[in-house]
Coordinates of C-alpha atoms in Angstrom, one line a residue:
M15 CA 0.0 0.0 0.0
S16 CA 1.2 3.5 -0.7
D17 CA 2.5 5.5 2.2
T18 CA 0.4 8.5 1.0
A19 CA -3.2 8.9 2.1
H20 CA -5.7 8.8 -0.7
G21 CA -9.3 8.1 -1.2
S22 CA -12.6 9.9 -0.5
V23 CA -13.4 11.7 2.7
L24 CA -16.7 13.3 3.8
L25 CA -16.0 16.3 6.1
A26 CA -19.0 17.3 8.3
D27 CA -18.8 20.7 10.1
D28 CA -21.5 23.3 10.6
H29 CA -19.2 26.4 10.5
G30 CA -18.6 27.5 6.9
L31 CA -15.3 29.1 7.4
V32 CA -14.0 26.1 9.4
R33 CA -15.4 23.7 6.9
H34 CA -13.9 25.3 3.8
G35 CA -10.7 26.1 5.7
L36 CA -10.2 22.5 6.6
Q37 CA -11.0 21.4 3.0
L38 CA -8.2 23.7 1.8
L39 CA -5.9 22.4 4.5
L40 CA -6.6 18.8 3.6
H41 CA -5.9 19.5 -0.1
E42 CA -2.7 21.2 0.9
V43 CA -1.3 18.5 3.2
L44 CA -2.9 15.5 1.4
P45 CA -3.5 16.5 -2.2
Q46 CA -4.6 13.0 -3.3
L47 CA -7.6 13.0 -1.0
Q48 CA -11.0 13.7 -2.5
V49 CA -12.9 15.8 0.0
Q50 CA -16.7 16.4 0.0
L51 CA -18.4 18.7 2.5
A52 CA -21.5 18.5 4.6
S53 CA -22.9 21.2 7.0
S54 CA -25.3 19.0 9.1
L55 CA -26.0 15.5 10.2
A56 CA -29.0 15.3 7.8
E57 CA -26.8 16.3 4.9
T58 CA -24.1 13.9 5.9
L59 CA -26.6 11.0 6.0
Q60 CA -28.1 12.1 2.7
I61 CA -24.7 12.2 1.0
L62 CA -23.7 8.8 2.4
G63 CA -27.0 7.3 1.2
S64 CA -26.8 8.7 -2.3
S65 CA -23.1 9.1 -3.2
G66 CA -21.8 5.6 -2.5
R67 CA -19.1 4.6 -0.1
F68 CA -16.6 7.0 1.5
D69 CA -13.2 5.8 2.9
L70 CA -13.7 8.0 5.9
V71 CA -16.1 10.5 7.6
L72 CA -14.5 13.3 9.5
L73 CA -17.3 14.4 11.9
D74 CA -17.6 17.4 14.2
L75 CA -19.3 16.7 17.5
T76 CA -21.6 19.7 17.3
L77 CA -23.6 20.2 14.2
T78 CA -26.7 22.4 13.6
D79 CA -29.1 19.6 13.9
V80 CA -27.5 17.4 16.5
H81 CA -25.2 17.8 19.5
G82 CA -22.5 15.7 21.1
L83 CA -22.3 11.9 20.5
A84 CA -25.9 11.6 19.3
G85 CA -24.8 12.3 15.8
L86 CA -22.0 9.8 15.9
R87 CA -24.3 7.1 17.3
R88 CA -26.9 7.7 14.6
L89 CA -24.2 7.7 11.9
R90 CA -22.8 4.4 13.1
E91 CA -26.3 3.0 13.3
E92 CA -27.3 3.9 9.7
H93 CA -23.9 3.4 8.1
P94 CA -21.9 1.0 10.3
Y95 CA -19.4 0.1 7.7
V96 CA -18.1 3.6 7.0
P97 CA -15.1 4.5 9.3
V98 CA -15.6 7.7 11.4
V99 CA -13.0 9.9 12.9
I100 CA -14.1 12.7 15.2
L101 CA -12.6 16.2 14.5
S102 CA -13.4 18.4 17.4
A103 CA -12.1 21.2 19.6
Q104 CA -13.6 19.3 22.6
D105 CA -10.8 16.9 23.1
D106 CA -10.7 16.1 26.8
R107 CA -10.1 12.5 27.8
D108 CA -13.7 11.7 28.7
T109 CA -15.0 13.0 25.4
V110 CA -12.4 11.0 23.4
L111 CA -13.1 7.8 25.3
A112 CA -16.9 8.2 24.9
A113 CA -16.4 8.7 21.2
L114 CA -14.4 5.5 20.9
D115 CA -17.1 3.7 22.9
A116 CA -19.7 5.0 20.4
G117 CA -17.8 3.6 17.5
A118 CA -15.3 6.2 16.3
M119 CA -12.1 4.9 14.8
G120 CA -10.1 7.8 16.1
F121 CA -10.2 11.4 17.3
I122 CA -8.3 14.5 15.9
S123 CA -8.2 17.7 17.9
K124 CA -9.0 20.9 16.0
A125 CA -6.0 22.4 17.8
A126 CA -3.7 20.0 15.9
S127 CA -1.1 21.5 13.6
P128 CA -1.2 20.8 9.8
A129 CA 1.6 18.3 10.3
E130 CA -0.4 16.5 13.0
L131 CA -3.5 16.4 10.8
R132 CA -1.6 14.9 8.0
A133 CA 0.0 12.3 10.2
A134 CA -3.3 11.4 11.9
L135 CA -5.1 10.9 8.6
T136 CA -2.2 8.9 7.2
R137 CA -2.3 6.6 10.2
V138 CA -6.1 6.1 9.7
L139 CA -6.3 5.8 5.9
V140 CA -2.9 4.1 5.1
D141 CA -1.9 2.2 8.3
R142 CA -5.5 1.5 9.3
S143 CA -4.5 2.3 12.9
I144 CA -6.2 4.4 15.5
H145 CA -5.2 8.0 16.1
L146 CA -5.9 9.6 19.5
P147 CA -4.9 13.1 20.9
Q148 CA -2.4 13.4 23.6
S149 CA -5.2 13.8 26.2
V150 CA -5.7 10.1 25.9
S151 CA -2.4 8.7 24.4
G152 CA -0.4 10.5 27.1
G153 CA 2.1 11.6 24.4
M154 CA 2.9 8.0 23.5
A155 CA 3.1 8.2 19.8
A156 CA 3.1 5.0 17.7
Q157 CA 6.4 4.2 16.0
P158 CA 6.0 5.0 12.3
E159 CA 8.5 2.3 11.3
A160 CA 6.4 -0.5 12.9
A161 CA 5.5 -2.4 9.8
E162 CA 2.3 -4.3 9.3
G163 CA 4.0 -7.7 9.3
R164 CA 5.7 -6.9 12.6
A165 CA 2.4 -6.0 14.2
L166 CA 0.9 -9.2 13.0
S167 CA 3.8 -11.2 14.3
E168 CA 3.4 -9.5 17.7
L169 CA -0.3 -10.3 17.8
Q170 CA 0.3 -13.9 16.7
A171 CA 3.0 -14.2 19.4
L172 CA 0.3 -13.4 22.0
G173 CA -1.6 -16.5 20.8
L174 CA -4.2 -14.8 18.6
T175 CA -5.4 -16.8 15.6
E176 CA -5.8 -15.4 12.1
R177 CA -9.6 -15.2 12.7
Q178 CA -9.2 -13.3 16.0
I179 CA -6.8 -10.9 14.3
E180 CA -9.3 -10.4 11.6
V181 CA -12.1 -9.7 14.1
L182 CA -9.7 -7.3 15.9
G183 CA -9.4 -5.4 12.7
Y184 CA -13.1 -4.9 12.5
V185 CA -13.3 -3.8 16.1
V186 CA -10.7 -1.1 15.3
Q187 CA -13.0 0.2 12.5
G188 CA -15.8 0.6 15.1
L189 CA -17.9 -2.4 14.2
R190 CA -20.0 -4.1 16.9
N191 CA -20.3 -7.8 17.3
K192 CA -23.5 -8.1 15.2
E193 CA -22.0 -6.3 12.3
I194 CA -18.8 -8.4 12.4
A195 CA -21.0 -11.5 12.5
R196 CA -22.8 -10.4 9.4
L197 CA -19.6 -9.7 7.6
L198 CA -18.1 -13.1 8.5
D199 CA -21.4 -15.0 8.3
R200 CA -20.8 -16.2 11.8
S201 CA -23.0 -16.1 14.9
E202 CA -22.6 -13.3 17.4
V203 CA -21.7 -15.9 20.0
V204 CA -18.7 -16.9 18.0
V205 CA -17.6 -13.3 17.4
K206 CA -18.0 -12.5 21.1
K207 CA -15.7 -15.4 21.9
H208 CA -13.1 -14.0 19.5
V209 CA -13.4 -10.5 21.0
T210 CA -13.1 -11.9 24.5
A211 CA -10.0 -13.9 23.6
T212 CA -8.4 -10.8 22.1
L213 CA -9.2 -8.7 25.1
Q214 CA -7.6 -11.3 27.4
A215 CA -4.5 -11.7 25.2
L216 CA -3.8 -8.0 25.1
G217 CA -4.7 -7.4 28.7
A218 CA -7.5 -4.9 28.1
P219 CA -10.7 -4.9 30.3
N220 CA -13.0 -3.6 27.5
R221 CA -13.1 -2.5 23.9
T222 CA -12.4 1.2 24.6
K223 CA -9.2 0.4 26.6
L224 CA -8.3 -2.0 23.9
L225 CA -8.4 0.7 21.2
V226 CA -6.3 3.0 23.4
L227 CA -3.7 0.3 23.9
L228 CA -3.6 -0.5 20.2
S229 CA -3.1 3.2 19.4
Q230 CA -0.3 3.6 21.9
R231 CA 1.5 0.5 20.6
G232 CA 1.0 1.5 16.9
Y233 CA -0.7 -1.7 15.7
R234 CA -2.0 -1.7 12.2
V235 CA -5.1 -3.4 11.0
P236 CA -4.3 -6.3 8.5
S237 CA -4.9 -5.2 5.0
M238 CA -7.4 -8.1 4.5
V239 CA -9.9 -6.3 6.7
A240 CA -9.4 -2.8 5.4
G241 CA -12.6 -1.3 4.0
A242 CA -15.2 -3.3 5.8
G243 CA -18.5 -3.9 4.1
P244 CA -21.2 -6.6 3.7
Q245 CA -20.0 -9.7 1.8
D246 CA -20.8 -13.3 1.4
G247 CA -19.4 -15.6 4.0
G248 CA -19.0 -19.3 4.6
A249 CA -20.1 -21.9 7.1
E250 CA -20.0 -21.5 10.8
E251 CA -16.6 -21.5 12.4
A252 CA -15.7 -21.6 16.1

């Protein structure tokens, strides 16, 4: 995979100057990105419903027609297979963790520099890894030289199977057990077992803490699970 972020991004922010300013900034730091704009949650949902799949939604927490995490929860409910990263000035630890719990793949502070924005989007779009602000990461930045193969080797060394690593990739993208089960054509019970095994292997008490840990350690999602979406599956597997 190229080390330059590319693809299509939907940017949702209700302040016109901020929205267009961010669009210009994104074009400057990541010129290969295609950026479309939305000013409300309703417009965001309409675009997602009519314009096909986006590689990422950058979502402000406060829009004209919704406030706080309600917009994120509705977006994840109606379009669970589109990765969402929150872009907000409200970047305290509690807000960031709540966003992860609601299905966000990452969180970028509006106070971030252009270089930080570029690095964050590259991590999400290219590395398929989680980006979190320092309020949560504690300043522990992932090592950029940590290759995907190395990350997989480390996960396998913990005793995770290929299927469990695959499920972990979907967890990183914000999917819940029922959505992962649909993708893999497995039961939710089987998926829950895989998630539980992953939590135990990595020493995380819950999904949210797992995502923080993965971000700090710089794990990448295997390329085979990048771009989650409904697909045909096989027979039941334990």
